[in-house]
Coordinates of C-alpha atoms in Angstrom, one line a residue:
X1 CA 71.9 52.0 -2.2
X2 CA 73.3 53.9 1.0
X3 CA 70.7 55.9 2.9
X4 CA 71.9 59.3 4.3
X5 CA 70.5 59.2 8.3
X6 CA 68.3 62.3 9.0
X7 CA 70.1 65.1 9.6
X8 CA 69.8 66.7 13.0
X9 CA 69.0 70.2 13.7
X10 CA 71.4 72.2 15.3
X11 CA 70.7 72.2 19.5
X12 CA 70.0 75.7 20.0
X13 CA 67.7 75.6 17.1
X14 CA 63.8 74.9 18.0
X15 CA 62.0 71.7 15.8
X16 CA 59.1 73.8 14.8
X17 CA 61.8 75.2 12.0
X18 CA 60.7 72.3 10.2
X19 CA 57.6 73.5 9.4
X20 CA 56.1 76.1 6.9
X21 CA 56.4 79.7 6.9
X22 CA 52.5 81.1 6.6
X23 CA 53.5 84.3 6.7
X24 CA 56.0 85.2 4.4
X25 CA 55.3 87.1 1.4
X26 CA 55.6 84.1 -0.7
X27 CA 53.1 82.3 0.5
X28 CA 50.6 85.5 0.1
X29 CA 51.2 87.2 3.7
X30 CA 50.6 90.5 4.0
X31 CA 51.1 93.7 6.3
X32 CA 47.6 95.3 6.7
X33 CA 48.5 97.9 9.1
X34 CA 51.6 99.8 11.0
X35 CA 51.6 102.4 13.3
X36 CA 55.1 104.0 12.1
X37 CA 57.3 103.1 9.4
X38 CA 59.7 105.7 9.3
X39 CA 62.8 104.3 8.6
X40 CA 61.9 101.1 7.0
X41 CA 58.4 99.6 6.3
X42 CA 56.6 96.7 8.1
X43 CA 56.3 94.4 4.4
X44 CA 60.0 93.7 5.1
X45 CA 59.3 92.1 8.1
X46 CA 57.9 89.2 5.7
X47 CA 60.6 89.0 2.5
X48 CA 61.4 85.6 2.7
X49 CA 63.6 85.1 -0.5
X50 CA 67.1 87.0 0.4
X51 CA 68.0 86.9 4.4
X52 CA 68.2 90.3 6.0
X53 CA 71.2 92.6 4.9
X54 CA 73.0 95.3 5.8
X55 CA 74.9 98.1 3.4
X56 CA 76.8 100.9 5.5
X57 CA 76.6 103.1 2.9
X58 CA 72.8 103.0 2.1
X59 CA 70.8 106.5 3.2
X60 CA 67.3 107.7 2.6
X61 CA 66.2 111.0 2.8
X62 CA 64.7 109.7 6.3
X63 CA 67.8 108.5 8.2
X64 CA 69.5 105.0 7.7
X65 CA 68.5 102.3 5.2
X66 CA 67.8 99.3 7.1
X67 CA 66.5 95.9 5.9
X68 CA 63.2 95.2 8.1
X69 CA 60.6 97.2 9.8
X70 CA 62.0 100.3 11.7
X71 CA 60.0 103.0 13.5
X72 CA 61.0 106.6 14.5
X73 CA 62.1 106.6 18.3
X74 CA 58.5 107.6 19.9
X75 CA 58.3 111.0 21.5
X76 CA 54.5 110.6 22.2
X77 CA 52.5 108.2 24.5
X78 CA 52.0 104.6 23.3
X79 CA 54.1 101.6 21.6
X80 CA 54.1 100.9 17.8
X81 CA 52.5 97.9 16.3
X82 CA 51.3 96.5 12.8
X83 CA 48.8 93.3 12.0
X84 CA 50.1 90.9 9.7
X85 CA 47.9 88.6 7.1
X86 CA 49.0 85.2 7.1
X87 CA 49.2 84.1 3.3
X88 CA 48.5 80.4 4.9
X89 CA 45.6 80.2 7.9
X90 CA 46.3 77.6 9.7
X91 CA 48.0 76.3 13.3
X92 CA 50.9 78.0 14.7
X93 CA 53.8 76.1 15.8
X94 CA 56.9 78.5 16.3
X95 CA 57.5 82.1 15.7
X96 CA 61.3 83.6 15.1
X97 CA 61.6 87.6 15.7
X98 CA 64.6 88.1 13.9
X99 CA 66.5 91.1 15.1
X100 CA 69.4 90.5 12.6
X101 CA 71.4 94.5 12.0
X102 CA 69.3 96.0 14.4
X103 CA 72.2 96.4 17.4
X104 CA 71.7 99.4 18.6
X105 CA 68.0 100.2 17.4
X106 CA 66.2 96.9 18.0
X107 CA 63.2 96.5 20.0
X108 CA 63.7 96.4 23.2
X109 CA 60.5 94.1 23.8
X110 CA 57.7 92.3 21.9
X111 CA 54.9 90.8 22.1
X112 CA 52.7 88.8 19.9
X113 CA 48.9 87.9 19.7
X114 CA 46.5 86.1 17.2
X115 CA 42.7 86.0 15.8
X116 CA 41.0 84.1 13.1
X117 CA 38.7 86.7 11.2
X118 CA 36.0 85.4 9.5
X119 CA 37.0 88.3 6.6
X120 CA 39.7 89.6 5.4
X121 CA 39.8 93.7 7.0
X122 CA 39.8 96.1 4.5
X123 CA 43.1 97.8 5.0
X124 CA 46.0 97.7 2.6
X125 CA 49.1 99.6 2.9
X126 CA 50.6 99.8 -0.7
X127 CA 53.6 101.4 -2.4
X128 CA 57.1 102.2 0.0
X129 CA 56.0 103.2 2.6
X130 CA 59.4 104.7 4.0
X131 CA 59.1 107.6 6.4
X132 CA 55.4 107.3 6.8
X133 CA 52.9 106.8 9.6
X134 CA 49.4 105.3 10.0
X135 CA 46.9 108.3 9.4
X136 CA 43.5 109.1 11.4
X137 CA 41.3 106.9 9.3
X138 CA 43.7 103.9 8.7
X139 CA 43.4 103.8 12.8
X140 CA 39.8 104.7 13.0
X141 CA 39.3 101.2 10.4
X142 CA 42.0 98.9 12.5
X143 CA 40.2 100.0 15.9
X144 CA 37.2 98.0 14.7
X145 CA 39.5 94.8 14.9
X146 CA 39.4 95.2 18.6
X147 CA 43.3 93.9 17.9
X148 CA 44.4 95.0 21.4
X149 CA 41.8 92.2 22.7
X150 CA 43.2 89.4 20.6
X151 CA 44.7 85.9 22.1
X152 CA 48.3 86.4 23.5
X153 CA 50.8 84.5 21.9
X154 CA 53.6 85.3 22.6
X155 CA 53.6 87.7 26.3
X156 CA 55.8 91.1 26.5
X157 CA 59.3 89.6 26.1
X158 CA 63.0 90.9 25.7
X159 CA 64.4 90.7 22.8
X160 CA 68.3 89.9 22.2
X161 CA 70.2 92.4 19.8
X162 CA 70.9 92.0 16.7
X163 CA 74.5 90.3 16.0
X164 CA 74.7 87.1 14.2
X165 CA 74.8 84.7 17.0
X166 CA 71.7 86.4 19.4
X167 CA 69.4 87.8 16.4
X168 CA 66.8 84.4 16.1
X169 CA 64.8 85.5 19.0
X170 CA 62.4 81.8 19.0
X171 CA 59.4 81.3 20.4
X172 CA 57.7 77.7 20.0
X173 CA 53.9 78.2 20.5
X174 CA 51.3 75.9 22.2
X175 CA 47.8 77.5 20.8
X176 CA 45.8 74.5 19.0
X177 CA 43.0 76.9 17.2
X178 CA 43.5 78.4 13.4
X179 CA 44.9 81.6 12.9
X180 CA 44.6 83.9 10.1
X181 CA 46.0 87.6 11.7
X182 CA 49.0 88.2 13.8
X183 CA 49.4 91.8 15.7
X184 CA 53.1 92.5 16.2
X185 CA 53.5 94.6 19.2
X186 CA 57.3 96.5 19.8
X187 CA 57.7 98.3 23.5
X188 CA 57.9 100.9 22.5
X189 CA 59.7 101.1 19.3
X190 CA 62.7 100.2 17.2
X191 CA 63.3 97.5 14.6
X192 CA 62.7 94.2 13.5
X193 CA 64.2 92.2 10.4
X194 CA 62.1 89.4 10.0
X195 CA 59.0 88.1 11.6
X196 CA 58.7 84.1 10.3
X197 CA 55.8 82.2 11.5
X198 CA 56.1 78.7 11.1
X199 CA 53.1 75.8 11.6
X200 CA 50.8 73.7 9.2
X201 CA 48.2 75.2 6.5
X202 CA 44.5 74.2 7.8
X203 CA 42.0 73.6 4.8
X204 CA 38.0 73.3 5.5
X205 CA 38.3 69.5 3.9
X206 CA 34.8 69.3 4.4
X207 CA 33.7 71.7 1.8
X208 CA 35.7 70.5 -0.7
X209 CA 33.2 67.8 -3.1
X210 CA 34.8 63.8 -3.0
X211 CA 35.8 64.1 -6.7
X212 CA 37.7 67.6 -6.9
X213 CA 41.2 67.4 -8.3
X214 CA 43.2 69.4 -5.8
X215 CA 47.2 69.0 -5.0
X216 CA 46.9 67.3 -1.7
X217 CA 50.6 68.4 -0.6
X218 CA 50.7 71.8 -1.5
X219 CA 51.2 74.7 1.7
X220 CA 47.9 76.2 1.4
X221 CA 46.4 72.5 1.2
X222 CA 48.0 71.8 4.8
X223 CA 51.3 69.7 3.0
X224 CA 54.4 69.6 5.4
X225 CA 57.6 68.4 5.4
X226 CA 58.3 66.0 8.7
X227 CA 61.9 65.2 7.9
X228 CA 64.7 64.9 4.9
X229 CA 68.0 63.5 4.7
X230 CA 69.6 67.0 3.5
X231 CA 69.3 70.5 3.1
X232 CA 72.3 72.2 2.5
X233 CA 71.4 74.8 0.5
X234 CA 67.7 74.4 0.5
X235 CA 64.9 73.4 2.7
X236 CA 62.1 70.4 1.3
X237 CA 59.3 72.6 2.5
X238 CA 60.1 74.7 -0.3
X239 CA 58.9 72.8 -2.7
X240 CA 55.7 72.9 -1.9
X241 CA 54.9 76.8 -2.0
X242 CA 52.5 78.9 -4.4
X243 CA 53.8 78.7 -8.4
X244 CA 56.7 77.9 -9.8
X245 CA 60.1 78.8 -7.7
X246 CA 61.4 82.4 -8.0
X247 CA 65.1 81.0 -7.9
X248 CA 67.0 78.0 -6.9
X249 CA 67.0 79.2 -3.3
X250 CA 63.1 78.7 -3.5
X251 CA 63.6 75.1 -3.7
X252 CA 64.6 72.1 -2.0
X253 CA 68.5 72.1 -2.8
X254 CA 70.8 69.4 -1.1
X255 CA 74.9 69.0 -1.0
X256 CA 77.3 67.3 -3.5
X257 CA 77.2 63.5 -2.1
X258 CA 80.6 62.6 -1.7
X259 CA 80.1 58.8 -2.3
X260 CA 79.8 59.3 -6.0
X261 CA 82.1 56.8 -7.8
X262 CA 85.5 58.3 -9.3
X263 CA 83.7 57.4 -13.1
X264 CA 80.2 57.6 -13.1
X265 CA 78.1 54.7 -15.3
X266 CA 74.7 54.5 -16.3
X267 CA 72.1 51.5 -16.6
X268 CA 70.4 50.6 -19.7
X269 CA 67.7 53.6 -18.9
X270 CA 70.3 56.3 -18.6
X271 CA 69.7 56.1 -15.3
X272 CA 73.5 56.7 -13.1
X273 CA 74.5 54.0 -11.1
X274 CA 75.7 55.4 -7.8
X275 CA 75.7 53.9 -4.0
X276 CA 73.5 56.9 -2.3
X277 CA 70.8 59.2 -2.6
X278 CA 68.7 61.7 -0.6
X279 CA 65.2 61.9 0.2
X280 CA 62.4 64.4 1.8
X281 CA 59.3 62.9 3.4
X282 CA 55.8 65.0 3.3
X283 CA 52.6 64.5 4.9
X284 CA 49.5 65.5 2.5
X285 CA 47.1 68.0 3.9
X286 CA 44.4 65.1 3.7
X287 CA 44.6 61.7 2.8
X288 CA 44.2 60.8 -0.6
X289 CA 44.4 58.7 -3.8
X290 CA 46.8 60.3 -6.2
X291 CA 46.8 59.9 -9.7
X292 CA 49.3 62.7 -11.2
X293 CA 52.4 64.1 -9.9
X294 CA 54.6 67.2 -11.5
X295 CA 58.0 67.6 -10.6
X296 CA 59.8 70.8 -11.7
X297 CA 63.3 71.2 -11.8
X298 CA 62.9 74.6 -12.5
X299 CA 66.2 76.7 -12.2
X300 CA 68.6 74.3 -11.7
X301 CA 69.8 73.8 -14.4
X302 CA 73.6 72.8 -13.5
X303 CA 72.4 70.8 -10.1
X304 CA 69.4 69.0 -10.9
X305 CA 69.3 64.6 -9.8
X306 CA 69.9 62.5 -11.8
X307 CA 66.7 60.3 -11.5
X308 CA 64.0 60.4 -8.6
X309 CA 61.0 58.3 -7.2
X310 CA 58.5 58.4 -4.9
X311 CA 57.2 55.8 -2.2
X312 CA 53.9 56.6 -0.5
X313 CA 52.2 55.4 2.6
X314 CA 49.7 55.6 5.0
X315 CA 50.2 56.0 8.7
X316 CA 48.0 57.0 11.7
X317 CA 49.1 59.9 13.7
X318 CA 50.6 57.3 16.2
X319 CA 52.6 55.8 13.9
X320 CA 53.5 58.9 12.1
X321 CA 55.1 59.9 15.9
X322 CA 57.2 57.1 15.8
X323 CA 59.0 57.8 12.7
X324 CA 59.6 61.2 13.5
X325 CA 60.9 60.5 16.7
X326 CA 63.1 57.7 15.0
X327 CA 64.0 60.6 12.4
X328 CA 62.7 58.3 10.0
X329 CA 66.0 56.3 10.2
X330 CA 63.8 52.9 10.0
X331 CA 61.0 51.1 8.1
X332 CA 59.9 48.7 10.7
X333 CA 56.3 48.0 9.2
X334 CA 57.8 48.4 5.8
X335 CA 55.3 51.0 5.2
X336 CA 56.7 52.8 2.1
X337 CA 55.3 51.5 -1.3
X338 CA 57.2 52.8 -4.6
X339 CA 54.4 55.5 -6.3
X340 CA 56.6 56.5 -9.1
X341 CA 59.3 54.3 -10.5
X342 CA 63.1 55.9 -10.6
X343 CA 62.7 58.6 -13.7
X344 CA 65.3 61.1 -15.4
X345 CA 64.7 64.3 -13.7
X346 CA 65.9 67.4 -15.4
X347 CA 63.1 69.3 -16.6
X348 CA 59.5 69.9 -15.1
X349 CA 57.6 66.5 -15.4
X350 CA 54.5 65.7 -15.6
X351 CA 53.3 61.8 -14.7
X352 CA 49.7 60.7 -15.0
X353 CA 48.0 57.8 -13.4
X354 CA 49.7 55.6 -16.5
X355 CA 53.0 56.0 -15.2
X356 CA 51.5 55.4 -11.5
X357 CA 51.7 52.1 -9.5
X358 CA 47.9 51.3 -8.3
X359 CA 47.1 52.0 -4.6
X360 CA 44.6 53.2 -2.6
X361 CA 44.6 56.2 -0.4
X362 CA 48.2 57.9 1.0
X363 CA 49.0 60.3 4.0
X364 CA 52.9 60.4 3.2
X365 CA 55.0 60.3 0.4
X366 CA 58.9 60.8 0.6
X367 CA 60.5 61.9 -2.6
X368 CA 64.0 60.1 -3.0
X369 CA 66.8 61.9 -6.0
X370 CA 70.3 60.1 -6.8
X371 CA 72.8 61.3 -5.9
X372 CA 71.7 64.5 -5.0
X373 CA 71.2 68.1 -6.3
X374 CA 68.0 70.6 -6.4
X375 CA 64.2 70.4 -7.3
X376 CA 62.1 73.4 -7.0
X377 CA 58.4 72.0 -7.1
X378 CA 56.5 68.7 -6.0
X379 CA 53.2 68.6 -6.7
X380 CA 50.2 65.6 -6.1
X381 CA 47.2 66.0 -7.5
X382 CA 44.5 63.7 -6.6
X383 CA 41.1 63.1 -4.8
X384 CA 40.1 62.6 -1.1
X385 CA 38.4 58.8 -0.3
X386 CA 35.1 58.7 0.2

């Protein structure tokens, strides 16, 4: 069958777009605290689902609808700021302060820093929070964070307006310790559409008894996607997130292949014969054996593959460089094992151990559909070795 080479990010785009988003509201993250919200609230900063809009029309009894966190313009001494609960702790690769709308009322500067809190603070903001402002005892309760003290990040920067070609205001990150909070910082006010953090999950493995079941790929298990051959309408990392997919843009979703014969024919399996396919290569958040896999096809219903497999390997962090640097264009250990033998795919799946060719433990699987098309979750459930 014809393999589809990697596809390469666009130039001006950063690789740490590769990795997950631990922030966004999908994946459990969470506004704790803003200083202002007058216009718009923070929690839009982290709405993941629809991209960042913008409807002339749209009022609210407190100026301008906007879609992302805008604060009054400050007549009083100080700089607005909120704290931000990653859904995901883990290691921070990248940031993107997306500015996208906000022309002539973004930020004109930002900063960001980090903490890992043993606890969870307890502050919640809840409800719209439109046209409010942090009150005396939400900022007596953040002070005890000592927030202002946290690890920089990101130092006081410019940020570029918001048109469509200057709004992805990137930021890769060099900080090797886990991070669970994130303090936002805008000089001294303004607005901001997105805030998208993007690194790997970090699990306490260690914890975590030999024989417990757990889905070793998952987000909040430390699963990442290192590579795919296409995602045209979806990303692969998608399809590892919390529950099942809200919508076919929470999934991984590739093009129409355009190597599809004129007449299409099947095998003896039902299975279509066609020349090409695409595929998506993980790393588990641990190695593991696996010994049931569920994949959900779950809103795509006119797009889903035809048929899928999975091949499975195990590679050290050196090889693992090499592939990624090769885009995974070669197989020059021949590595890759067959896991899962080419199935139908068209509903959500379920495979035990049964359906499972016998190996020991994995670090990376790559899932591979024919021709093409969408599937919204990938799960692997199995044990660590001992």
């Amino acid at each position: 069958m014809a393999d589809r080479k990697a596809v390469k990010i666009v130039s001006d785009q950063p690789d740490f777009l590769q990795f997950n988003n631990l922030a966004c509201e999908t994946a459990g993250g969470n506004v704790i605290f803003a200083t202002d919200e007058w216009f718009a609230p923070a929690s839009n900063l982290l709405k993941v689902l629809e991209p960042p809009e913008f409807i002339a029309s749209a009022f609210t009894e407190y100026g301008k609808w906007m879609d992302g966190w805008e604060t009054r313009r400050k007549r009083i001494p100080g700089h607005d700021w909120c704290i931000i609960q990653l859904g995901v702790p883990g290691i921070i690769h990248g940031l993107d302060v997306d500015t996208s709308f906000f022309t002539g009322n973004y930020s004109p500067s930002a900063s960001v820093q980090a903490a890992c809190l043993d606890e969870s603070p307890a502050l919640t903001l809840e409800g719209d929070r439109t046209g409010m402002a942090a009150s005396d005892s939400q900022f007596e309760a953040v002070a005890k964070l000592h927030s202002e003290s946290w690890e920089e990040l990101v130092p006081v920067t410019e940020l570029k307006p918001g048109y469509s070609d200057t709004c992805h205001n990137y930021f890769p990150i060099n900080y090797p310790s886990r991070v669970t909070h994130l303090r936002l910082n805008m000089y001294p006010d303004g607005g901001i559409a997105r805030l998208k953090v993007y690194g790997v999950g970090q699990k306490d493995w260690s914890a975590l008894p030999t024989q417990d079941q757990l889905d070793l790929v998952a987000l909040v298990n430390g699963g990442v996607c290192l590579g795919y051959s296409d995602a045209h309408f979806g990303h692969p990392r998608n399809m590892i997130g919390l529950g099942r997919s809200a919508n076919m843009g929470d999934g991984w979703e590739t093009a129409r292949r355009l190597d599809r014969p004129k007449n299409l024919q099947v095998d003896g399996k039902g299975i279509l014969q066609v020349p090409g396919y695409e595929w998506a290569v993980l790393r588990l958040g641990h190695p593991g054996v696996i010994s049931q896999i569920e994949i959900d096809t779950n809103h795509f219903k006119g797009n889903f593959p035809d048929s899928c497999k999975i091949e499975a390997c195990h590679l050290t962090p050196e090889e693992e460089g090499k592939y990624v640097s090769g885009r995974w264009s070669s197989d020059p250990g021949n590595k890759w094992r067959v896991l899962l033998q080419p199935q139908k795919a068209h509903h959500r799946h379920f495979y035990s151990c049964d359906s499972l060719a016998q190996s020991g433990p994995v670090s990376h699987v790559r899932l591979v559909i024919a021709p093409d098309g969408g599937v919204s979750r990938l799960r692997l459930w199995g044990v660590k070795p001992l």
